[in-house]
Short mmCIF file of C-alpha atoms in Angstrom, two decimals:
data_model
loop_
_atom_site.label_atom_id
_atom_site.label_comp_id
_atom_site.label_asym_id
_atom_site.label_seq_id
_atom_site.Cartn_x
_atom_site.Cartn_y
_atom_site.Cartn_z
CA UNK J 476 0.00 0.00 0.00
CA UNK J 477 1.44 3.39 -1.00
CA UNK J 478 2.49 5.99 1.57
CA UNK J 479 3.81 9.54 1.42
CA UNK J 480 7.07 10.42 3.16
CA UNK J 481 7.40 14.12 3.96
CA UNK J 482 10.30 16.03 5.51
CA UNK J 483 8.79 19.28 6.66
CA UNK J 484 10.05 22.82 7.04
CA UNK J 485 10.31 24.06 3.46
CA UNK J 486 8.50 27.05 2.02
CA UNK J 487 6.59 26.57 -1.23
CA UNK J 488 7.54 28.66 -4.25
CA UNK J 489 6.51 28.74 -7.90
CA UNK J 490 3.45 27.88 -9.97
CA UNK J 491 1.08 24.91 -9.86
CA UNK J 492 -1.64 23.98 -12.40
CA UNK J 493 -5.04 23.23 -10.90
CA UNK J 494 -6.72 20.20 -12.45
CA UNK J 495 -10.32 19.83 -13.56
CA UNK J 496 -12.84 19.33 -10.77
CA UNK J 497 -13.57 15.75 -9.77
CA UNK J 498 -17.05 16.73 -8.62
CA UNK J 499 -17.78 18.22 -12.05
CA UNK J 500 -16.11 15.54 -14.16
CA UNK J 501 -17.99 12.60 -12.60
CA UNK J 502 -21.55 13.85 -13.31
CA UNK J 503 -20.44 15.12 -16.72
CA UNK J 504 -19.17 11.65 -17.62
CA UNK J 505 -22.64 10.33 -16.69
CA UNK J 506 -24.23 13.06 -18.81
CA UNK J 507 -22.76 11.22 -21.81
CA UNK J 508 -25.36 8.50 -21.15
CA UNK J 509 -28.10 10.91 -22.23
CA UNK J 510 -27.22 10.76 -25.93
CA UNK J 511 -26.14 8.24 -28.57
CA UNK J 512 -23.63 10.75 -29.94
CA UNK J 513 -20.04 11.24 -28.67
CA UNK J 514 -19.40 13.69 -25.81
CA UNK J 515 -15.86 15.01 -25.36
CA UNK J 516 -14.65 16.43 -22.05
CA UNK J 517 -11.39 18.36 -21.70
CA UNK J 518 -9.34 18.75 -18.50
CA UNK J 519 -10.66 15.55 -16.89
CA UNK J 520 -8.36 14.84 -13.91
CA UNK J 521 -6.37 11.62 -13.62
CA UNK J 522 -8.00 10.34 -10.43
CA UNK J 523 -8.99 6.93 -9.13
CA UNK J 524 -12.65 7.97 -9.02
CA UNK J 525 -12.48 8.95 -12.71
CA UNK J 526 -10.93 5.58 -13.54
CA UNK J 527 -13.73 3.83 -11.65
CA UNK J 528 -16.41 5.84 -13.48
CA UNK J 529 -14.86 4.97 -16.85
CA UNK J 530 -14.86 1.30 -15.82
CA UNK J 531 -18.55 1.57 -14.93
CA UNK J 532 -19.39 3.15 -18.28
CA UNK J 533 -17.46 0.46 -20.15
CA UNK J 534 -19.30 -2.19 -18.14
CA UNK J 535 -22.50 -0.83 -19.69
CA UNK J 536 -21.04 -1.09 -23.19
CA UNK J 537 -20.08 2.59 -23.51
CA UNK J 538 -16.91 3.50 -25.39
CA UNK J 539 -14.94 5.58 -22.87
CA UNK J 540 -11.30 6.66 -23.26
CA UNK J 541 -9.11 9.29 -21.55
CA UNK J 542 -5.68 10.39 -22.80
CA UNK J 543 -2.73 11.74 -20.78
CA UNK J 544 -3.82 15.35 -21.39
CA UNK J 545 -7.23 14.73 -19.82
CA UNK J 546 -9.20 14.62 -23.07
CA UNK J 547 -11.98 12.09 -22.50
CA UNK J 548 -14.39 10.79 -25.12
CA UNK J 549 -17.67 9.11 -24.18
CA UNK J 550 -19.81 7.33 -26.77
CA UNK J 551 -22.94 5.77 -25.27
CA UNK J 552 -24.36 4.80 -28.66
CA UNK J 553 -23.41 1.13 -28.21
CA UNK J 554 -24.66 0.96 -24.59
CA UNK J 555 -26.24 -2.47 -24.04
CA UNK J 556 -26.49 -2.88 -20.25
CA UNK J 557 -28.48 -0.51 -18.03
CA UNK J 558 -26.96 -1.60 -14.75
CA UNK J 559 -24.44 -0.22 -12.24
CA UNK J 560 -23.32 -3.22 -10.15
CA UNK J 561 -22.35 -3.18 -6.49
CA UNK J 562 -18.76 -4.20 -7.26
CA UNK J 563 -18.17 -0.80 -8.89
CA UNK J 564 -20.64 1.39 -6.99
CA UNK J 565 -19.27 0.38 -3.57
CA UNK J 566 -15.92 2.03 -4.35
CA UNK J 567 -17.42 5.35 -5.48
CA UNK J 568 -20.75 6.80 -4.39
CA UNK J 569 -20.93 9.09 -7.46
CA UNK J 570 -21.87 6.00 -9.48
CA UNK J 571 -25.48 6.68 -8.46
CA UNK J 572 -25.35 9.55 -10.98
CA UNK J 573 -25.97 6.98 -13.71
CA UNK J 574 -29.52 6.47 -12.40
CA UNK J 575 -31.19 9.63 -13.74
CA UNK J 576 -29.65 9.55 -17.23
CA UNK J 577 -30.42 5.83 -17.74
CA UNK J 578 -34.09 6.17 -16.73
CA UNK J 579 -34.48 9.33 -18.80
CA UNK J 580 -33.03 7.87 -22.01
CA UNK J 581 -33.97 4.19 -21.77
CA UNK J 582 -36.91 4.14 -19.38
CA UNK J 583 -35.21 1.74 -16.98
CA UNK J 584 -32.15 1.34 -14.76
CA UNK J 585 -30.72 -0.97 -12.11
CA UNK J 586 -28.26 0.78 -9.82
CA UNK J 587 -26.73 -0.60 -6.65
CA UNK J 588 -27.24 1.32 -3.42
CA UNK J 589 -23.91 2.98 -2.62
CA UNK J 590 -23.61 1.58 0.89
CA UNK J 591 -21.72 3.15 3.77
CA UNK J 592 -19.31 6.05 3.75
CA UNK J 593 -16.46 6.77 6.14
CA UNK J 594 -17.41 10.39 6.79
CA UNK J 595 -21.10 9.78 7.45
CA UNK J 596 -24.50 9.02 5.99
CA UNK J 597 -25.23 10.12 2.43
CA UNK J 598 -28.66 8.70 1.58
CA UNK J 599 -30.09 8.62 -1.94
CA UNK J 600 -33.73 8.93 -0.90
CA UNK J 601 -34.00 12.40 -2.47
CA UNK J 602 -32.89 11.00 -5.85
CA UNK J 603 -35.62 8.35 -5.62
CA UNK J 604 -38.26 10.82 -4.44
CA UNK J 605 -37.53 13.16 -7.37
CA UNK J 606 -37.64 10.44 -10.02
CA UNK J 607 -40.90 9.12 -8.58
CA UNK J 608 -42.36 12.62 -8.85
CA UNK J 609 -41.40 12.49 -12.55
CA UNK J 610 -43.36 9.26 -13.00
CA UNK J 611 -40.74 6.55 -12.51
CA UNK J 612 -41.74 3.39 -10.69
CA UNK J 613 -38.99 2.52 -8.21
CA UNK J 614 -38.46 -0.34 -5.81
CA UNK J 615 -35.42 -1.05 -3.66
CA UNK J 616 -34.64 -4.71 -3.15
CA UNK J 617 -31.59 -6.90 -2.60
CA UNK J 618 -29.44 -3.77 -2.31
CA UNK J 619 -30.42 -2.36 -5.71
CA UNK J 620 -32.55 0.53 -6.96
CA UNK J 621 -34.82 -0.81 -9.70
CA UNK J 622 -36.36 2.01 -11.72
CA UNK J 623 -38.58 1.90 -14.78
CA UNK J 624 -41.30 3.86 -16.53
CA UNK J 625 -44.91 2.60 -16.30
CA UNK J 626 -46.02 0.40 -19.17
CA UNK J 627 -46.95 2.52 -22.18
CA UNK J 628 -45.10 5.63 -20.92
CA UNK J 629 -42.14 6.55 -23.11
CA UNK J 630 -40.68 9.52 -21.20
CA UNK J 631 -40.41 10.89 -17.70
CA UNK J 632 -42.89 13.66 -16.91
CA UNK J 633 -41.91 17.15 -15.84
CA UNK J 634 -42.65 17.97 -12.20
CA UNK J 635 -42.01 20.45 -9.43
CA UNK J 636 -39.54 18.81 -7.03
CA UNK J 637 -38.65 20.29 -3.65
CA UNK J 638 -35.96 18.20 -1.96
CA UNK J 639 -36.05 17.87 1.81
CA UNK J 640 -32.41 18.91 2.02
CA UNK J 641 -29.79 20.49 -0.21
CA UNK J 642 -28.15 17.61 -2.10
CA UNK J 643 -25.47 18.10 -4.75
CA UNK J 644 -25.67 14.69 -6.42
CA UNK J 645 -29.46 14.71 -6.05
CA UNK J 646 -29.67 18.03 -7.89
CA UNK J 647 -27.34 16.72 -10.62
CA UNK J 648 -29.21 13.44 -11.05
CA UNK J 649 -32.63 15.09 -11.29
CA UNK J 650 -31.40 17.89 -13.56
CA UNK J 651 -29.96 15.33 -15.99
CA UNK J 652 -33.14 13.24 -15.89
CA UNK J 653 -35.31 16.30 -16.50
CA UNK J 654 -33.50 17.24 -19.72
CA UNK J 655 -35.30 14.38 -21.55
CA UNK J 656 -38.57 14.54 -19.62
CA UNK J 657 -41.85 15.60 -21.21
CA UNK J 658 -42.72 19.14 -20.12
CA UNK J 659 -41.18 21.42 -17.51
CA UNK J 660 -39.37 20.43 -14.34
CA UNK J 661 -38.61 22.86 -11.52
CA UNK J 662 -36.04 21.90 -8.89
CA UNK J 663 -36.56 23.77 -5.62
CA UNK J 664 -33.92 23.88 -2.87
CA UNK J 665 -31.33 22.99 -5.50
CA UNK J 666 -27.64 22.87 -4.61
CA UNK J 667 -25.63 25.86 -5.84
CA UNK J 668 -22.05 24.51 -5.89
CA UNK J 669 -20.06 25.66 -8.98
CA UNK J 670 -20.00 22.11 -10.33
CA UNK J 671 -23.79 22.29 -10.86
CA UNK J 672 -23.78 25.22 -13.32
CA UNK J 673 -20.76 23.63 -15.03
CA UNK J 674 -22.80 20.46 -15.60
CA UNK J 675 -25.72 22.59 -16.77
CA UNK J 676 -23.49 24.34 -19.31
CA UNK J 677 -22.48 20.97 -20.76
CA UNK J 678 -26.13 19.87 -20.95
CA UNK J 679 -27.06 23.14 -22.69
CA UNK J 680 -24.31 22.50 -25.27
CA UNK J 681 -25.94 19.08 -25.78
CA UNK J 682 -29.28 20.76 -26.55
CA UNK J 683 -30.90 20.95 -23.09
CA UNK J 684 -33.03 23.92 -22.04
CA UNK J 685 -32.02 24.97 -18.53
CA UNK J 686 -32.40 28.22 -16.60
CA UNK J 687 -31.48 29.24 -13.06
CA UNK J 688 -28.50 26.91 -12.65
CA UNK J 689 -26.33 28.22 -9.85
CA UNK J 690 -29.40 29.35 -7.88
CA UNK J 691 -31.70 27.44 -5.53
CA UNK J 692 -34.39 27.19 -8.23
CA UNK J 693 -33.55 25.48 -11.51
CA UNK J 694 -36.02 25.31 -14.40
CA UNK J 695 -35.63 22.62 -17.09
CA UNK J 696 -37.75 22.35 -20.22
CA UNK J 697 -37.47 18.78 -21.46
CA UNK J 698 -36.49 17.97 -25.05
CA UNK J 699 -36.95 14.76 -27.02
CA UNK J 700 -33.27 14.19 -27.81
CA UNK J 701 -29.83 15.46 -26.87
CA UNK J 702 -26.75 15.46 -29.10
CA UNK J 703 -22.98 15.31 -28.70
CA UNK J 704 -20.86 18.23 -27.50
CA UNK J 705 -17.41 19.27 -26.29
CA UNK J 706 -16.86 20.87 -22.90
CA UNK J 707 -13.95 21.88 -20.65
CA UNK J 708 -14.34 20.79 -17.03
CA UNK J 709 -14.16 23.68 -14.56
CA UNK J 710 -11.04 23.96 -12.35
CA UNK J 711 -11.17 22.09 -9.05
CA UNK J 712 -11.92 24.61 -6.30
CA UNK J 713 -11.07 22.10 -3.56
CA UNK J 714 -7.64 21.31 -5.00
CA UNK J 715 -7.07 25.07 -5.30
CA UNK J 716 -8.20 25.63 -1.72
CA UNK J 717 -5.91 22.83 -0.53
CA UNK J 718 -2.87 24.48 -2.11
CA UNK J 719 -3.93 27.86 -0.69
CA UNK J 720 -3.90 26.34 2.80
CA UNK J 721 -0.62 24.55 2.16
CA UNK J 722 1.17 27.79 1.20
CA UNK J 723 -0.45 29.66 4.09
CA UNK J 724 0.86 27.00 6.49
CA UNK J 725 4.40 26.56 5.12
CA UNK J 726 4.98 30.11 3.95
CA UNK J 727 6.06 31.06 0.46
CA UNK J 728 4.73 32.52 -2.77
CA UNK J 729 2.74 30.39 -5.25
CA UNK J 730 0.53 31.07 -8.26
CA UNK J 731 -2.34 28.62 -8.76
CA UNK J 732 -2.84 28.48 -12.51
CA UNK J 733 -6.52 28.15 -13.62
CA UNK J 734 -7.89 28.49 -10.05
CA UNK J 735 -11.20 30.39 -9.76
CA UNK J 736 -11.23 32.93 -6.94
CA UNK J 737 -14.99 33.47 -7.28
CA UNK J 738 -15.51 29.81 -6.30
CA UNK J 739 -13.50 30.17 -3.07
CA UNK J 740 -14.80 33.37 -1.48
CA UNK J 741 -15.42 31.84 1.97
CA UNK J 742 -11.99 30.18 2.13
CA UNK J 743 -10.12 33.22 0.82
CA UNK J 744 -11.90 35.47 3.33
CA UNK J 745 -10.64 33.29 6.22
CA UNK J 746 -7.11 33.10 4.80
CA UNK J 747 -6.90 36.88 4.48
CA UNK J 748 -8.20 37.30 8.04
CA UNK J 749 -5.50 34.86 9.17
CA UNK J 750 -2.82 37.05 7.62
CA UNK J 751 -2.12 35.47 4.24
CA UNK J 752 -2.01 37.65 1.14
CA UNK J 753 -4.31 36.36 -1.57
CA UNK J 754 -4.63 38.02 -4.97
CA UNK J 755 -7.26 36.81 -7.45
CA UNK J 756 -6.01 37.26 -11.02
CA UNK J 757 -7.43 36.64 -14.49
CA UNK J 758 -6.17 33.07 -14.84
CA UNK J 759 -5.51 32.04 -11.30
CA UNK J 760 -4.81 32.99 -7.70
CA UNK J 761 -1.53 34.14 -6.13
CA UNK J 762 -1.01 33.38 -2.43
CA UNK J 763 1.83 34.62 -0.22
CA UNK J 764 2.48 33.91 3.42
CA UNK J 765 5.27 34.61 5.87
CA UNK J 766 5.46 33.87 9.55
CA UNK J 767 2.85 32.46 11.88
CA UNK J 768 -0.76 33.25 11.02
CA UNK J 769 -3.76 33.88 13.30
CA UNK J 770 -6.18 31.02 13.94
CA UNK J 771 -9.68 31.38 12.45
CA UNK J 772 -12.93 29.82 13.64
CA UNK J 773 -15.39 28.65 11.00
CA UNK J 774 -18.52 26.59 10.43
CA UNK J 775 -19.02 24.37 7.38
CA UNK J 776 -22.21 24.78 5.38
CA UNK J 777 -23.59 24.48 1.86
CA UNK J 778 -22.15 26.64 -0.92
CA UNK J 779 -21.49 29.57 -0.94
CA UNK J 780 -20.56 29.01 2.72
CA UNK J 781 -17.36 27.40 3.96
CA UNK J 782 -17.10 23.99 2.24
CA UNK J 783 -16.96 20.81 4.28
CA UNK J 784 -14.39 19.56 1.77
CA UNK J 785 -11.98 22.28 3.02
CA UNK J 786 -12.48 21.70 6.75
CA UNK J 787 -9.55 19.32 7.33
CA UNK J 788 -7.10 21.41 5.29
CA UNK J 789 -7.92 24.65 7.12
CA UNK J 790 -7.79 22.83 10.45
CA UNK J 791 -4.21 21.79 9.61
CA UNK J 792 -3.43 25.50 9.25
CA UNK J 793 -5.23 26.34 12.51
CA UNK J 794 -3.25 23.84 14.58
CA UNK J 795 0.00 25.76 13.96
CA UNK J 796 -1.55 29.26 13.95
CA UNK J 797 -1.57 31.67 16.86
CA UNK J 798 -4.62 31.55 19.15
CA UNK J 799 -7.66 29.39 19.81
CA UNK J 800 -10.15 28.42 17.13
CA UNK J 801 -13.39 26.46 16.94
CA UNK J 802 -14.26 24.35 13.90
CA UNK J 803 -17.91 23.26 13.58
CA UNK J 804 -18.81 20.54 11.06
CA UNK J 805 -22.49 20.61 10.07
CA UNK J 806 -22.57 18.44 6.92
CA UNK J 807 -21.14 15.01 7.85
CA UNK J 808 -21.25 13.43 11.29
CA UNK J 809 -17.90 11.62 11.16
CA UNK J 810 -15.69 14.23 9.55
CA UNK J 811 -13.44 15.09 12.50
CA UNK J 812 -11.59 11.76 12.66
CA UNK J 813 -8.37 13.44 11.50
CA UNK J 814 -8.19 15.35 14.80
CA UNK J 815 -6.73 12.26 16.48
CA UNK J 816 -4.12 11.89 13.74
CA UNK J 817 -3.13 15.57 13.97
CA UNK J 818 -2.63 15.02 17.69
CA UNK J 819 0.07 12.44 16.83
CA UNK J 820 1.98 15.32 15.23
CA UNK J 821 1.64 17.46 18.36
CA UNK J 822 -1.58 19.35 17.62
CA UNK J 823 -3.61 20.46 20.64
CA UNK J 824 -7.24 19.84 19.75
CA UNK J 825 -10.26 18.26 21.41
CA UNK J 826 -13.59 17.14 20.04
CA UNK J 827 -16.85 18.29 21.60
CA UNK J 828 -20.60 18.35 20.91
CA UNK J 829 -20.95 14.70 20.03
CA UNK J 830 -18.12 14.76 17.51
CA UNK J 831 -19.25 17.80 15.50
CA UNK J 832 -17.03 20.53 17.03
CA UNK J 833 -13.25 20.74 17.42
CA UNK J 834 -11.58 23.28 19.71
CA UNK J 835 -7.98 23.92 18.70
CA UNK J 836 -5.17 25.59 20.67
CA UNK J 837 -2.54 26.63 18.18
CA UNK J 838 1.01 25.42 18.81
CA UNK J 839 4.20 26.97 17.39
CA UNK J 840 5.47 23.72 15.88
CA UNK J 841 4.55 20.15 15.00
CA UNK J 842 6.75 17.05 15.15
CA UNK J 843 6.88 14.42 12.43
CA UNK J 844 5.24 11.03 13.02
CA UNK J 845 3.41 8.27 11.16
CA UNK J 846 -0.26 9.09 10.64
CA UNK J 847 -3.14 7.36 8.89
CA UNK J 848 -5.56 8.98 6.45
CA UNK J 849 -9.23 8.39 7.33
CA UNK J 850 -10.85 9.91 4.24
CA UNK J 851 -10.06 11.93 1.13
CA UNK J 852 -9.89 15.45 2.57
CA UNK J 853 -8.41 14.27 5.88
CA UNK J 854 -5.51 12.94 3.77
CA UNK J 855 -4.88 16.41 2.37
CA UNK J 856 -5.01 17.95 5.86
CA UNK J 857 -2.41 15.48 7.11
CA UNK J 858 -0.15 16.22 4.14
CA UNK J 859 -0.30 19.95 4.95
CA UNK J 860 0.53 19.23 8.58
CA UNK J 861 3.45 17.06 7.45
CA UNK J 862 4.78 19.90 5.28
CA UNK J 863 5.27 22.08 8.37
CA UNK J 864 6.20 19.41 10.94
CA UNK J 865 9.81 19.09 12.07
CA UNK J 866 11.43 15.85 10.93
CA UNK J 867 9.79 13.10 8.92
CA UNK J 868 6.07 12.43 8.58
CA UNK J 869 4.66 9.33 6.90
CA UNK J 870 1.05 9.47 5.70
CA UNK J 871 -0.41 6.00 5.36
CA UNK J 872 -3.49 4.84 3.38
CA UNK J 873 -3.12 7.51 0.71
CA UNK J 874 -5.42 5.65 -1.65
CA UNK J 875 -7.93 8.08 -0.18
CA UNK J 876 -5.82 10.98 -1.49
CA UNK J 877 -5.59 9.49 -4.98
CA UNK J 878 -9.38 9.55 -5.24
CA UNK J 879 -9.42 13.35 -5.31
CA UNK J 880 -5.98 14.77 -6.14
CA UNK J 881 -4.10 14.40 -9.42
CA UNK J 882 -0.43 13.70 -8.54
CA UNK J 883 -0.44 15.88 -5.40
CA UNK J 884 3.04 14.80 -4.31
CA UNK J 885 4.51 15.67 -7.74
CA UNK J 886 2.92 19.11 -7.69
CA UNK J 887 4.15 19.80 -4.16
CA UNK J 888 7.66 18.58 -5.01
CA UNK J 889 7.74 20.96 -7.98
CA UNK J 890 7.05 23.79 -5.52
CA UNK J 891 10.01 22.79 -3.36
CA UNK J 892 8.47 20.39 -0.84
CA UNK J 893 10.52 17.38 0.28
CA UNK J 894 7.88 14.73 -0.41
CA UNK J 895 7.93 11.32 -2.10
CA UNK J 896 5.63 8.39 -2.68
CA UNK J 897 6.82 5.16 -1.10
CA UNK J 898 5.38 2.02 -2.68
#
């Protein structure tokens, strides 16, 4: 099992390219199921989750290929199997995004329930509720979602759908399904993350009629058929935010090529308050930091609030910043497990409120140790902590990291970090 070995204490300097967003690429790969014509995506990141999604599409009979530059071609014309099996879905919850497109185009789908998740419960009941409102008949049995249209009905029906909670994948699944539905669909309480309007822009290029994407109310006028298109995946705001926190923690001067400052307002606001200098430019973000920063309290919430996917990375900055901070996690119930691993490096933090709040007393230095990644973003937080810790830090179980970061250790090494992958 691969590990990362880090010798901390080096400032980061230079320029780093930010890859395409995982959370945009995965639904956009599934959007290719909506048409029998080729869909080409540019800037698709080289991640384990992307590899898994391509395997799932090929399992269905789809032609799916990605080159080294991130150009990915999807041709669902030869699709001959409308099933997402447990063996593939269990490794990546985003596989459930095949459900809406398959039902919309073919009138049926069999998709495994995703199962458990290390950071907490992520139910798919809102996906099912929305598709049922559009006329699909759905049963859940033997661990699978079985969806089909009623006999004699050729298309889903437009509907007004108000989800009980804000759900990113639920919004994406229902928006894709609605593009081929008969009539108008209105999604209320829709998620507003930047990956949603990016998906909508791809669907519009494919011939969909969508308005309001990026707001809490999305209106979709269904069409009979979608066609092929080419689309560039938006830059990954979480990768960008991770590098922002890394530079703020280690010190240095780095330009994040392609990063979108308008997608990171909440994170940038906290970094500036901490004492980092952040400059949003036309094609990226420049971040500079020198000396010890001031700890910042924050609370995770839905976009445009502070993202839960940046909680662990900013906490790694807080543990070596000056002062006391409180971090409140409101999205996932098990997303503070990295606190115990940070403590192995010398962090002073304690968990309160049933595991949803961490109180952190900043310390002037950390000491290298062996730590274990508990989830994707926790991995990134531990890497940041290792970059500033004295001596050697080994981060174990980095298969989590590979799910969401494209060659993170190579990018950090290019900026001057002493980091290597140990196989």
